[in-house]
XYZ file of C-alpha atoms in Angstrom:
779
model
C 130.596 -26.195 -81.774
C 132.972 -26.800 -78.975
C 135.101 -25.412 -76.171
C 138.670 -26.055 -75.147
C 137.805 -29.561 -74.036
C 136.644 -30.323 -77.553
C 138.405 -30.119 -80.938
C 138.638 -26.563 -82.191
C 138.508 -27.724 -85.809
C 140.980 -24.937 -86.354
C 143.450 -27.554 -87.469
C 143.617 -28.843 -90.993
C 143.443 -32.598 -91.419
C 142.752 -32.586 -95.130
C 145.808 -33.583 -97.153
C 144.173 -33.273 -100.570
C 146.207 -31.540 -103.268
C 143.261 -29.902 -104.931
C 144.174 -26.703 -106.613
C 142.884 -23.854 -104.509
C 141.485 -21.005 -106.536
C 144.839 -19.285 -106.251
C 145.280 -19.040 -110.001
C 141.739 -17.758 -110.245
C 142.487 -14.984 -107.800
C 145.722 -14.068 -109.518
C 143.714 -13.469 -112.687
C 141.337 -11.183 -110.840
C 142.102 -7.515 -111.344
C 141.332 -4.847 -108.826
C 138.201 -3.857 -110.702
C 136.726 -7.296 -110.132
C 137.619 -7.094 -106.458
C 135.102 -4.389 -105.810
C 133.217 -6.668 -103.429
C 136.253 -6.795 -101.183
C 136.201 -3.042 -100.725
C 132.697 -3.283 -99.333
C 132.824 -6.638 -97.579
C 136.313 -7.008 -96.102
C 136.826 -6.215 -92.464
C 139.199 -3.612 -91.210
C 140.814 -6.470 -89.341
C 142.072 -7.818 -92.656
C 144.378 -4.889 -93.170
C 145.387 -4.834 -89.544
C 146.036 -8.566 -89.705
C 148.383 -8.013 -92.611
C 150.232 -5.723 -90.284
C 150.231 -2.379 -88.624
C 147.068 -0.421 -89.503
C 144.973 0.625 -86.529
C 141.257 -0.060 -86.820
C 140.413 2.404 -84.064
C 137.324 4.364 -84.911
C 136.199 2.186 -87.827
C 132.991 1.424 -85.954
C 131.557 3.817 -83.394
C 130.694 2.158 -80.101
C 127.568 4.224 -79.504
C 123.995 3.494 -78.723
C 121.546 4.189 -81.526
C 117.902 4.178 -82.414
C 116.365 0.821 -83.379
C 116.798 -0.360 -86.937
C 113.603 0.371 -88.897
C 111.747 -2.199 -91.005
C 112.497 -2.536 -94.696
C 111.091 -4.712 -97.438
C 111.047 -8.280 -96.159
C 112.628 -7.312 -92.825
C 110.702 -6.480 -89.679
C 113.339 -4.264 -88.097
C 115.242 -4.484 -84.797
C 113.617 -2.789 -81.849
C 116.313 -2.947 -79.193
C 119.663 -1.230 -78.706
C 122.928 -3.139 -78.463
C 123.935 -4.174 -74.983
C 127.624 -3.776 -74.112
C 130.045 -6.690 -74.470
C 130.853 -8.717 -71.355
C 134.561 -7.986 -71.006
C 136.951 -9.548 -68.511
C 136.218 -10.379 -65.808
C 133.216 -11.906 -67.557
C 129.992 -11.746 -65.559
C 128.669 -15.167 -64.570
C 125.238 -14.676 -66.071
C 123.283 -14.255 -69.279
C 122.516 -10.614 -70.064
C 119.808 -9.376 -72.459
C 118.462 -5.900 -73.316
C 116.147 -3.974 -70.993
C 112.563 -5.134 -71.305
C 113.531 -8.799 -71.732
C 113.805 -11.545 -69.149
C 115.761 -14.801 -69.011
C 114.486 -18.021 -67.450
C 116.537 -21.214 -67.133
C 114.369 -23.884 -68.683
C 116.280 -27.195 -68.806
C 119.708 -28.043 -67.398
C 122.016 -31.007 -67.624
C 120.702 -33.653 -65.220
C 117.054 -32.550 -65.149
C 114.626 -35.479 -65.468
C 112.691 -35.370 -68.754
C 110.735 -38.651 -68.913
C 108.941 -41.190 -66.712
C 111.362 -42.756 -64.236
C 113.788 -39.842 -64.433
C 115.594 -38.972 -61.205
C 116.273 -35.484 -59.925
C 119.683 -33.883 -60.332
C 122.223 -34.802 -57.653
C 124.486 -32.066 -56.339
C 127.702 -34.034 -56.655
C 126.905 -35.328 -60.167
C 126.802 -38.831 -58.685
C 124.041 -40.137 -60.953
C 125.028 -43.234 -62.905
C 124.506 -44.048 -66.582
C 121.023 -45.446 -65.973
C 119.905 -42.201 -64.342
C 121.646 -40.047 -66.950
C 119.817 -41.867 -69.738
C 116.534 -40.412 -68.426
C 117.884 -36.940 -67.795
C 118.671 -33.941 -69.952
C 122.076 -34.560 -71.534
C 125.245 -32.516 -71.266
C 126.502 -29.620 -73.416
C 123.384 -28.885 -75.439
C 123.774 -27.461 -78.934
C 121.367 -27.139 -81.897
C 117.637 -27.393 -81.203
C 114.225 -27.116 -82.833
C 110.745 -26.465 -81.436
C 107.778 -28.529 -82.656
C 104.394 -27.099 -81.557
C 101.825 -29.477 -80.071
C 98.076 -29.500 -79.776
C 96.647 -32.736 -78.453
C 99.661 -34.542 -79.849
C 99.227 -33.083 -83.358
C 101.625 -30.646 -85.021
C 100.411 -27.098 -84.594
C 101.933 -24.137 -86.405
C 99.619 -21.217 -85.676
C 100.312 -18.442 -83.215
C 99.437 -18.685 -79.539
C 101.289 -21.964 -78.965
C 101.404 -22.992 -75.309
C 102.787 -26.516 -75.653
C 105.485 -28.122 -77.748
C 108.385 -30.514 -78.071
C 111.929 -29.191 -78.024
C 114.520 -31.456 -79.636
C 117.997 -30.639 -78.315
C 121.415 -31.954 -79.355
C 124.057 -32.855 -76.768
C 127.354 -32.406 -78.507
C 129.934 -33.613 -76.022
C 130.844 -33.934 -72.341
C 133.317 -32.315 -69.979
C 134.504 -35.413 -68.176
C 135.903 -33.609 -65.098
C 132.512 -32.020 -64.487
C 130.449 -35.060 -65.548
C 131.901 -37.602 -63.118
C 131.872 -35.584 -59.922
C 134.969 -35.398 -57.776
C 136.275 -38.727 -59.121
C 137.194 -37.369 -62.543
C 138.327 -39.911 -65.131
C 141.073 -41.667 -63.162
C 140.832 -44.553 -63.125
C 138.918 -44.955 -66.389
C 136.111 -47.514 -66.129
C 133.357 -48.827 -68.353
C 130.802 -47.357 -65.937
C 132.244 -43.889 -66.585
C 132.228 -44.500 -70.327
C 128.587 -45.568 -70.142
C 127.627 -42.419 -68.231
C 129.455 -40.282 -70.792
C 127.734 -42.144 -73.631
C 124.377 -41.585 -71.931
C 125.037 -37.842 -71.658
C 125.602 -37.573 -75.433
C 123.020 -37.647 -78.225
C 119.622 -35.949 -78.254
C 116.905 -35.027 -75.749
C 113.258 -34.692 -76.705
C 111.508 -32.672 -74.005
C 107.969 -31.423 -73.598
C 107.445 -27.753 -72.767
C 104.322 -26.018 -71.542
C 103.478 -22.383 -71.025
C 101.834 -21.822 -67.672
C 100.821 -18.214 -67.153
C 103.778 -16.094 -68.241
C 106.365 -18.850 -67.843
C 107.495 -21.783 -69.933
C 108.145 -24.949 -67.937
C 109.781 -28.322 -68.520
C 107.497 -31.337 -68.204
C 109.790 -33.573 -66.190
C 107.854 -36.802 -66.626
C 106.336 -36.376 -70.069
C 105.510 -39.462 -72.125
C 106.968 -37.580 -75.093
C 110.259 -37.275 -73.201
C 113.029 -39.277 -74.784
C 116.799 -39.712 -74.777
C 118.714 -40.903 -77.835
C 122.267 -41.741 -76.702
C 125.569 -43.095 -78.002
C 124.167 -46.622 -77.577
C 120.638 -46.292 -79.011
C 119.844 -48.781 -81.774
C 119.261 -47.104 -85.149
C 118.418 -48.023 -88.696
C 120.833 -47.283 -91.550
C 119.146 -46.397 -94.826
C 119.925 -45.001 -98.243
C 122.466 -45.922 -100.931
C 125.254 -46.972 -98.537
C 123.024 -49.185 -96.364
C 124.113 -52.813 -96.510
C 127.540 -51.926 -97.913
C 130.447 -54.102 -96.841
C 132.054 -50.917 -95.503
C 129.290 -50.659 -92.873
C 129.442 -54.256 -91.633
C 131.351 -53.585 -88.441
C 131.653 -55.936 -85.516
C 128.451 -56.403 -83.577
C 128.374 -56.058 -79.796
C 125.915 -56.838 -77.065
C 125.877 -53.534 -75.194
C 124.955 -53.641 -71.492
C 125.832 -51.559 -68.460
C 128.561 -54.040 -67.588
C 130.134 -54.998 -70.914
C 130.439 -54.658 -74.668
C 130.614 -58.273 -75.837
C 131.422 -59.100 -79.445
C 128.689 -61.344 -80.872
C 129.179 -61.287 -84.630
C 128.999 -58.854 -87.538
C 126.486 -56.102 -88.257
C 124.382 -56.400 -91.390
C 125.139 -52.899 -92.684
C 121.578 -51.793 -91.946
C 121.994 -51.298 -88.195
C 124.020 -48.843 -86.126
C 124.246 -48.180 -82.415
C 124.216 -44.655 -81.150
C 124.875 -41.113 -82.222
C 127.342 -38.714 -80.638
C 128.943 -35.329 -81.079
C 125.599 -33.989 -82.239
C 126.328 -30.393 -83.069
C 123.820 -28.401 -85.089
C 120.647 -29.764 -86.586
C 117.907 -29.524 -89.153
C 114.259 -30.407 -89.532
C 111.899 -31.481 -92.271
C 108.682 -30.009 -93.687
C 106.948 -33.229 -92.610
C 107.752 -32.679 -88.926
C 110.854 -34.698 -88.093
C 114.124 -33.664 -86.499
C 117.571 -34.007 -88.057
C 120.600 -34.300 -85.791
C 124.051 -33.935 -87.337
C 127.112 -35.930 -86.260
C 130.149 -33.657 -86.203
C 133.468 -34.547 -84.481
C 132.634 -38.240 -84.129
C 136.246 -39.194 -84.949
C 137.504 -38.185 -81.513
C 135.718 -41.068 -79.830
C 137.782 -43.652 -81.692
C 141.418 -44.673 -81.408
C 143.618 -46.770 -83.687
C 146.659 -47.436 -81.441
C 148.596 -49.338 -84.118
C 147.281 -47.236 -87.037
C 145.639 -50.333 -88.422
C 148.592 -52.707 -88.292
C 146.543 -55.332 -86.477
C 143.661 -55.298 -88.955
C 143.108 -58.770 -90.376
C 143.648 -58.322 -94.118
C 141.912 -61.635 -94.820
C 138.779 -60.362 -93.129
C 138.895 -56.729 -94.211
C 139.786 -56.515 -97.886
C 139.342 -52.731 -97.815
C 142.290 -52.177 -95.453
C 143.960 -49.394 -97.524
C 140.680 -47.519 -97.817
C 139.946 -47.964 -94.139
C 143.294 -46.620 -92.983
C 143.342 -43.734 -95.466
C 139.766 -42.920 -94.587
C 140.602 -42.733 -90.912
C 143.427 -40.307 -91.620
C 141.246 -38.123 -93.826
C 138.662 -37.866 -91.056
C 141.156 -37.409 -88.239
C 141.190 -40.692 -86.306
C 144.469 -40.930 -84.401
C 146.277 -43.429 -82.224
C 144.431 -42.217 -79.113
C 141.013 -40.762 -78.385
C 141.947 -37.243 -77.258
C 139.165 -36.564 -74.767
C 136.836 -39.429 -73.972
C 139.013 -42.534 -73.439
C 136.143 -44.807 -74.427
C 138.399 -47.128 -76.476
C 140.325 -48.026 -73.322
C 137.290 -49.797 -71.844
C 134.816 -50.223 -74.730
C 136.169 -52.346 -77.632
C 133.468 -51.033 -79.964
C 135.486 -47.806 -80.262
C 138.867 -49.454 -80.877
C 139.329 -48.680 -84.577
C 142.209 -51.147 -84.887
C 140.092 -54.123 -83.896
C 136.771 -52.705 -85.103
C 137.921 -50.647 -88.120
C 134.534 -50.358 -89.826
C 132.713 -48.895 -86.827
C 133.794 -45.301 -87.699
C 131.944 -45.694 -91.019
C 128.703 -45.816 -89.032
C 129.237 -42.238 -87.835
C 129.353 -38.893 -89.631
C 125.775 -39.024 -90.905
C 122.567 -37.027 -90.604
C 120.115 -38.848 -88.321
C 116.341 -38.414 -88.674
C 114.195 -38.644 -85.519
C 110.406 -38.525 -85.198
C 109.822 -36.472 -82.031
C 106.129 -37.339 -81.924
C 106.695 -41.097 -81.664
C 108.952 -42.062 -78.734
C 108.924 -45.674 -79.936
C 110.247 -44.886 -83.413
C 113.765 -45.906 -84.364
C 116.141 -43.119 -85.476
C 117.447 -43.448 -89.043
C 120.928 -42.614 -90.351
C 120.393 -41.172 -93.850
C 123.458 -42.117 -95.899
C 122.350 -40.325 -99.086
C 123.290 -37.035 -97.379
C 126.968 -38.004 -97.135
C 129.440 -38.833 -94.395
C 131.579 -36.018 -93.002
C 131.616 -33.775 -89.936
C 128.099 -32.467 -90.376
C 127.461 -29.148 -88.700
C 123.876 -28.453 -89.717
C 121.269 -29.214 -92.379
C 119.203 -26.245 -93.564
C 116.074 -27.111 -95.509
C 114.822 -25.108 -98.490
C 111.775 -25.807 -100.627
C 110.981 -24.556 -104.117
C 109.237 -25.543 -107.308
C 111.255 -27.338 -109.967
C 112.129 -25.785 -113.322
C 109.112 -27.536 -114.825
C 106.822 -26.127 -112.123
C 106.680 -29.232 -109.927
C 106.119 -27.887 -106.395
C 107.693 -28.905 -103.080
C 111.167 -29.908 -104.205
C 113.382 -30.211 -101.132
C 117.079 -29.488 -100.632
C 119.424 -29.396 -97.636
C 122.495 -27.180 -97.313
C 125.281 -28.496 -95.090
C 128.736 -27.510 -93.856
C 131.629 -29.820 -92.958
C 133.084 -28.266 -89.822
C 136.827 -28.532 -90.150
C 139.497 -26.275 -91.552
C 139.734 -26.540 -95.335
C 136.548 -28.551 -95.770
C 133.548 -28.047 -98.030
C 129.949 -26.877 -98.369
C 127.391 -29.403 -99.630
C 123.832 -29.542 -100.962
C 121.558 -32.575 -101.015
C 118.543 -32.479 -103.347
C 115.795 -35.047 -102.807
C 114.859 -36.954 -105.961
C 111.138 -36.425 -105.476
C 108.882 -33.766 -104.006
C 107.421 -34.033 -100.537
C 103.712 -34.547 -100.012
C 102.293 -31.932 -97.592
C 99.041 -33.887 -97.243
C 100.499 -37.276 -96.272
C 103.231 -37.351 -93.632
C 103.951 -41.047 -94.055
C 104.574 -40.610 -97.782
C 107.721 -38.629 -96.917
C 109.118 -41.249 -94.592
C 112.063 -42.191 -96.829
C 112.340 -39.016 -98.886
C 115.913 -38.459 -97.649
C 117.093 -41.828 -99.005
C 116.999 -40.881 -102.668
C 118.610 -37.837 -104.216
C 121.846 -36.220 -105.336
C 124.638 -34.925 -103.111
C 126.552 -31.908 -104.455
C 129.656 -30.028 -103.310
C 130.277 -26.317 -103.914
C 132.909 -24.657 -106.086
C 133.287 -20.865 -105.697
C 134.923 -18.974 -108.576
C 135.846 -15.401 -109.487
C 133.673 -15.436 -112.604
C 131.495 -12.284 -112.589
C 127.863 -12.770 -111.729
C 124.874 -11.003 -113.188
C 124.451 -8.866 -110.088
C 127.015 -6.239 -109.145
C 129.695 -7.393 -106.719
C 128.640 -11.029 -106.975
C 130.494 -14.016 -108.351
C 129.545 -17.344 -109.852
C 129.633 -20.742 -108.232
C 128.587 -24.237 -109.198
C 127.283 -27.411 -107.585
C 129.282 -30.522 -108.510
C 127.398 -33.805 -108.249
C 129.163 -36.515 -106.258
C 128.152 -39.325 -108.608
C 129.998 -42.178 -110.360
C 130.270 -40.435 -113.735
C 131.372 -37.032 -112.379
C 134.667 -35.904 -113.864
C 137.524 -35.377 -111.419
C 140.464 -32.975 -111.587
C 142.797 -35.996 -111.911
C 144.346 -36.633 -115.331
C 143.773 -39.923 -117.140
C 147.156 -40.982 -118.592
C 145.501 -43.337 -121.071
C 143.117 -40.912 -122.744
C 144.686 -37.576 -121.948
C 141.394 -36.492 -120.405
C 140.129 -36.565 -116.828
C 139.227 -39.590 -114.759
C 135.715 -40.031 -113.384
C 134.955 -40.893 -109.783
C 134.171 -44.494 -110.710
C 137.669 -44.774 -112.224
C 139.456 -44.085 -108.949
C 140.533 -47.142 -106.921
C 138.857 -45.856 -103.762
C 135.444 -45.769 -105.438
C 135.643 -48.622 -107.924
C 132.989 -51.304 -107.731
C 131.086 -53.958 -109.573
C 128.364 -51.474 -110.518
C 127.345 -47.870 -109.969
C 125.307 -48.787 -106.892
C 128.445 -50.027 -105.193
C 130.434 -47.040 -106.438
C 127.857 -44.597 -105.079
C 127.923 -46.288 -101.673
C 131.689 -45.774 -101.507
C 131.361 -42.146 -102.592
C 128.986 -41.537 -99.685
C 131.168 -43.341 -97.130
C 134.236 -41.414 -98.328
C 132.497 -38.117 -99.081
C 135.489 -35.945 -98.248
C 137.722 -37.854 -100.633
C 135.133 -37.580 -103.409
C 134.946 -33.817 -102.882
C 138.750 -33.658 -102.992
C 138.773 -35.456 -106.323
C 136.286 -33.149 -108.057
C 138.052 -29.961 -107.002
C 135.655 -28.419 -104.479
C 136.642 -25.117 -102.841
C 138.355 -25.425 -99.472
C 136.583 -23.231 -96.914
C 137.376 -21.762 -93.477
C 135.395 -24.226 -91.328
C 131.853 -24.211 -92.784
C 129.402 -24.449 -89.914
C 125.722 -23.475 -89.711
C 123.708 -22.776 -92.833
C 120.549 -20.654 -92.842
C 117.885 -19.692 -95.371
C 116.873 -16.059 -95.442
C 113.203 -15.472 -94.685
C 111.045 -12.499 -95.627
C 108.203 -12.325 -93.160
C 107.219 -8.970 -91.707
C 103.666 -8.573 -90.492
C 102.821 -11.929 -88.966
C 104.111 -15.372 -88.142
C 104.249 -17.887 -90.990
C 101.448 -20.338 -91.599
C 103.983 -23.133 -92.033
C 106.706 -23.911 -89.557
C 109.711 -23.786 -91.881
C 111.457 -20.961 -93.745
C 109.811 -19.625 -96.845
C 110.482 -17.149 -99.600
C 108.509 -16.059 -102.618
C 109.072 -15.572 -106.335
C 109.704 -11.877 -105.831
C 112.719 -12.473 -103.588
C 115.767 -14.714 -104.010
C 116.432 -18.095 -102.488
C 119.385 -16.868 -100.447
C 121.443 -19.175 -98.221
C 124.085 -18.127 -95.677
C 126.930 -20.142 -94.129
C 129.132 -19.218 -91.183
C 132.855 -19.796 -91.694
C 134.124 -19.777 -88.131
C 137.897 -19.432 -88.518
C 141.041 -20.900 -90.083
C 144.454 -20.121 -88.619
C 146.085 -22.084 -91.441
C 144.704 -19.920 -94.239
C 147.656 -18.112 -95.853
C 150.161 -19.994 -93.723
C 153.321 -21.459 -95.197
C 154.439 -23.594 -96.781
C 151.414 -23.408 -99.053
C 149.523 -26.676 -99.555
C 146.043 -27.791 -100.530
C 143.884 -30.869 -100.224
C 145.278 -33.584 -102.468
C 142.821 -34.776 -105.151
C 143.652 -38.389 -104.280
C 142.094 -37.923 -100.828
C 145.296 -38.633 -98.942
C 145.553 -35.411 -96.926
C 145.293 -35.713 -93.172
C 142.233 -33.897 -91.874
C 142.837 -30.224 -91.192
C 146.528 -30.204 -92.166
C 146.702 -28.128 -95.355
C 147.840 -24.491 -95.597
C 145.714 -23.064 -98.402
C 146.442 -19.581 -99.765
C 143.839 -16.874 -99.433
C 141.267 -16.819 -102.227
C 138.154 -14.921 -103.230
C 135.810 -16.886 -100.987
C 138.296 -16.961 -98.082
C 140.211 -13.700 -98.458
C 141.823 -13.280 -95.041
C 145.068 -14.899 -93.811
C 145.168 -16.262 -90.254
C 141.412 -15.978 -90.208
C 140.868 -15.970 -86.442
C 137.617 -14.014 -86.518
C 135.874 -15.826 -89.390
C 133.299 -14.585 -91.913
C 129.898 -15.326 -93.437
C 129.351 -16.241 -97.078
C 126.010 -16.270 -98.898
C 124.691 -17.389 -102.257
C 121.546 -17.133 -104.357
C 120.410 -20.154 -106.317
C 119.865 -19.628 -110.041
C 116.182 -19.184 -110.805
C 115.296 -19.489 -107.091
C 115.414 -23.259 -107.572
C 116.810 -25.727 -105.071
C 117.601 -27.941 -108.060
C 119.845 -25.299 -109.669
C 123.344 -26.323 -110.707
C 124.733 -22.803 -110.310
C 124.535 -19.824 -107.979
C 125.805 -16.294 -107.403
C 127.679 -15.533 -104.212
C 129.336 -12.824 -102.181
C 130.778 -12.385 -98.721
C 128.134 -11.061 -96.362
C 130.616 -9.888 -93.733
C 134.089 -10.469 -92.358
C 133.840 -10.607 -88.583
C 136.334 -9.056 -86.226
C 137.393 -6.464 -83.710
C 137.438 -2.946 -85.098
C 139.441 -1.542 -82.175
C 142.521 -3.775 -82.209
C 145.414 -4.407 -84.557
C 146.754 -7.875 -85.132
C 150.207 -8.768 -86.423
C 150.607 -11.901 -88.511
C 153.146 -14.521 -87.442
C 156.376 -15.112 -89.326
C 154.848 -18.041 -91.241
C 152.393 -15.668 -92.926
C 154.531 -13.980 -95.538
C 153.534 -11.731 -98.454
C 154.376 -14.601 -100.806
C 151.472 -16.521 -99.304
C 148.971 -13.705 -99.792
C 147.540 -14.324 -103.234
C 147.176 -11.372 -105.538
C 149.000 -8.972 -103.247
C 146.201 -8.496 -100.723
C 147.748 -5.335 -99.189
C 147.213 -3.560 -102.513
C 143.426 -3.929 -102.334
C 143.041 -0.401 -101.084
C 144.406 2.044 -98.519
C 141.305 1.792 -96.315
C 139.022 -1.127 -95.586
C 135.464 -0.500 -94.543
C 134.185 -1.760 -91.202
C 133.586 -5.390 -90.473
C 129.819 -4.950 -90.272
C 129.241 -1.875 -92.411
C 131.200 1.360 -92.636
C 130.831 3.162 -89.317
C 127.186 2.294 -88.544
C 125.820 3.783 -85.372
C 125.371 1.122 -82.729
C 126.853 -1.851 -84.573
C 128.465 -4.596 -82.528
C 131.724 -6.418 -83.156
C 131.683 -10.187 -83.007
C 134.051 -12.999 -83.941
C 134.052 -16.727 -84.715
C 130.477 -16.813 -86.120
C 128.854 -20.203 -85.637
C 125.153 -20.618 -84.887
C 122.961 -18.939 -87.506
C 119.197 -18.689 -87.918
C 116.589 -16.428 -89.521
C 113.413 -15.948 -87.548
C 109.963 -15.831 -89.152
C 110.180 -12.047 -89.550
C 113.409 -11.798 -91.546
C 115.855 -11.095 -88.696
C 119.227 -12.830 -88.709
C 120.333 -14.268 -85.354
C 124.020 -15.090 -85.048
C 125.885 -16.855 -82.233
C 129.623 -17.019 -81.599
C 132.108 -19.718 -80.594
C 135.407 -18.344 -79.315
C 137.369 -18.962 -76.142
C 134.794 -17.146 -74.015
C 137.080 -15.518 -71.442
C 137.426 -12.092 -73.130
C 141.207 -12.362 -73.234
C 143.789 -12.301 -75.991
C 142.236 -11.453 -79.355
C 138.848 -11.126 -77.644
C 139.512 -8.386 -75.088
C 137.195 -5.943 -76.826
C 134.655 -8.380 -78.245
C 134.181 -9.921 -74.809
C 132.543 -13.238 -74.004
C 130.562 -15.221 -76.526
C 127.375 -13.524 -77.562
C 124.329 -13.568 -79.806
C 123.655 -10.683 -82.174
C 120.754 -9.754 -84.400
C 121.456 -8.411 -87.900
C 119.664 -6.723 -90.750
C 120.563 -8.882 -93.786
C 120.005 -5.950 -96.135
C 122.241 -3.332 -94.480
C 124.427 -5.714 -92.407
C 123.834 -3.568 -89.338
C 124.060 -5.511 -86.087
C 122.790 -5.280 -82.511
C 124.219 -7.317 -79.634
C 121.294 -9.055 -77.955
C 122.859 -11.475 -75.454
C 126.133 -11.974 -73.596
C 127.107 -15.137 -71.786
C 128.880 -16.521 -68.678
C 132.623 -17.263 -68.645
C 134.157 -19.945 -70.856
C 130.861 -20.965 -72.403
C 129.476 -20.978 -75.922
C 126.145 -19.564 -77.064
C 124.628 -22.203 -79.297
C 121.218 -23.189 -80.565
C 118.358 -20.761 -81.145
C 114.700 -21.124 -82.090
C 111.447 -19.357 -81.216
C 107.839 -20.356 -80.945
C 106.059 -19.736 -84.276
C 104.576 -16.481 -83.014
C 108.022 -15.215 -82.022
C 107.124 -14.446 -78.407
C 109.452 -16.977 -76.759
C 113.040 -17.669 -77.777
C 115.006 -20.750 -76.702
C 118.804 -20.364 -76.551
C 121.504 -22.806 -75.492
C 124.400 -22.065 -73.126
C 127.040 -24.766 -73.581
C 130.009 -25.718 -71.348
C 129.882 -22.794 -68.860
C 133.052 -22.685 -66.781
C 134.907 -25.152 -68.964
C 138.493 -26.108 -68.026
C 137.625 -26.375 -64.338
C 139.273 -29.420 -62.721
C 137.332 -32.207 -61.043
C 138.403 -31.047 -57.575
C 137.300 -27.438 -58.228
C 134.353 -27.567 -60.655
C 133.186 -24.003 -59.928
C 136.608 -22.423 -60.503
C 135.392 -20.361 -63.462
C 131.593 -20.455 -63.266
C 128.664 -21.621 -61.218
C 126.069 -20.884 -63.877
C 123.050 -21.290 -64.003
C 122.984 -21.087 -60.204
C 124.492 -17.620 -60.589
C 121.732 -16.492 -62.965
C 118.889 -14.312 -61.699
C 115.531 -13.508 -63.223
C 112.825 -11.064 -62.308
C 109.355 -12.135 -61.307
C 106.187 -10.339 -62.366
C 106.701 -7.826 -59.551
C 110.229 -7.005 -60.655
C 111.971 -8.705 -57.726
C 115.246 -10.539 -58.444
C 114.979 -14.226 -57.598
C 117.566 -16.996 -57.691
C 116.989 -19.670 -60.274
C 117.530 -23.417 -59.979
C 119.141 -24.697 -56.796
C 122.589 -26.237 -56.760
C 126.065 -25.103 -55.823
C 128.315 -27.941 -56.887
C 129.158 -27.323 -60.534
C 128.144 -25.433 -63.700
C 125.479 -27.029 -65.876
C 124.893 -26.496 -69.580
C 121.305 -25.351 -70.039
C 118.608 -24.053 -72.349
C 117.139 -20.687 -71.414
C 113.890 -19.159 -72.596
C 113.829 -15.430 -73.309
C 110.601 -13.441 -73.346
C 109.623 -9.792 -73.433
C 108.112 -8.270 -70.337
C 105.292 -6.899 -72.462
C 104.696 -10.282 -74.129
C 105.771 -9.023 -77.553
C 107.825 -10.513 -80.362
C 111.507 -11.116 -79.665
C 113.667 -8.600 -81.499
C 110.825 -6.309 -82.521
């Protein structure tokens, strides 16, 4: 997730020449495209040129959505979009209230200093304060320091990611010029993760500003590296002594140690009560000014792999936003070329032990992780508590992954699960047009990223296909070494096995089926009567259907985000500005399944506006003659539902404990251009059975709505507002927004009161939303 100061990931850097499923689509007749007639947005046809979508969806208020099997219903009406000029506040439906809970710069642990109006705090102060630009988050209930998952929770730990920083806002009036190590250190301290303690006092949730549970994990925190790639030569970067005043080279890392985590976007959690933070656009903190020409070949015998790997992940000659490499040699990828291999992982954190060391879990692969959604099922032989994680790689033309733990988790012994994420199999998804068993669904498969997996690359010697271990990039003395390389170069391995290129896979979510009461356990569940159904947001892809047509090369040589794949069944819309959501059901309701059935849940978009494709999007690039799919497309949510709400660029995604889908958006946030009708970024609530949607929240200008979780009883919802007022210069930080200072809440008497003090600049924050009657959010 990101704003204009952060990579849009709407650029393709993946040069792989994998065959898209173009040929598959061309074999698909109109009869097998029935799902498109019910799932495609009206904006598809308008995007192809000329058809008005006016009237496809009625913009009317409607009665609440009633409960159905496994779904508790939606009890509020859509609020209107926040169109330009966007209001500088968070809006929610009548009967709900918004309270700003934690803002960038708030102290969260012993020794933390209060926020300073001019953002003059240094790195030392920032390292004890709530970080900048919060993203994914999870709530862990507390009772006397022990996990609690019953209703009536009044205390808990909130783990919050801090994805990136807006340097002009972060450094006060000084901005970044001149760049100094002190500024880099403050920026590094504002990244990472915050663990904060929350308490409910009366009707209000409050931040414990000096809690002994409070913790900051930053871009310089020492971490352990574990799993199959730990100890690999590819992870033995230069070692530095990191202090406030210098980064001094002192040797070589052992491959089992890393320093810091940054660009922490979405997240995950485990059934044993730990937090997973996912490293997304980590590449933008590194620079390789000579593109590797200065790398000592005598010292780094993997030079070709290093350079090609940097290109595949998008490391350029300059760091586009943060300028750390100018003053911190640890981030100079020319002179420290293995350091980037220590980023792009899922990091496990124990929120209940502030002294514990975070762990980078290499078995889950290295890419631009967006989120990690847990699912638990029995195995085919009846073994209970098998665990899997579903993950997206957030860049244009990247892939969807699944990691299945090799053994079951033990719900009676937390310590027995300590290294469960170090052993398992990483899979990548392939979506096909093969008919599924259910109507309007198609088949897909999980391809193991393992040494003996067959690639799509021909073997000249045998006339067959090469295996991953046969490729020079992954070759090694034994399969242990091969597997380590596969995990370090996950994208290239997925290229080689022919995974399906997707339109920026972001958050994944497991559908839940609770209706009457909160769950006993604190993680999503399903039962044998209902499918194990996973959803993934595909935010956008302006290169889809662009010309000249190209795909990710199977040899892994494609620059990140650079291909122009044709439209296909799983990504059916050219110039996919508004994005869509895909979902799949695992065979047999098993997380260990090798196959699944899928369909498109919805194509997002604006039902009131036409969009004309650019000259580079020609009919020759639209596979299967997309305009012939029918004279009329049904609405982007469902056909003409009363009260449905348009949205675009779906990103954050979560199912609450009662079966409601909560969806957050990540577009430019100023309600201009393609977004004049959709308005600012928002959060909507959807019925996963009917696809009907209600708009629940609108946001301040130029911000993103990101991160959502509730207390287990559903009576308090925590939502993140990231980068409000972005693009403001250092000398005019409030040019576009002064939120949250501009936000108002109502007290118990109904009077409007100003929130946190401060007039100097906008501050990313977490808000808590409650109902005035104390009821369940969304009901």
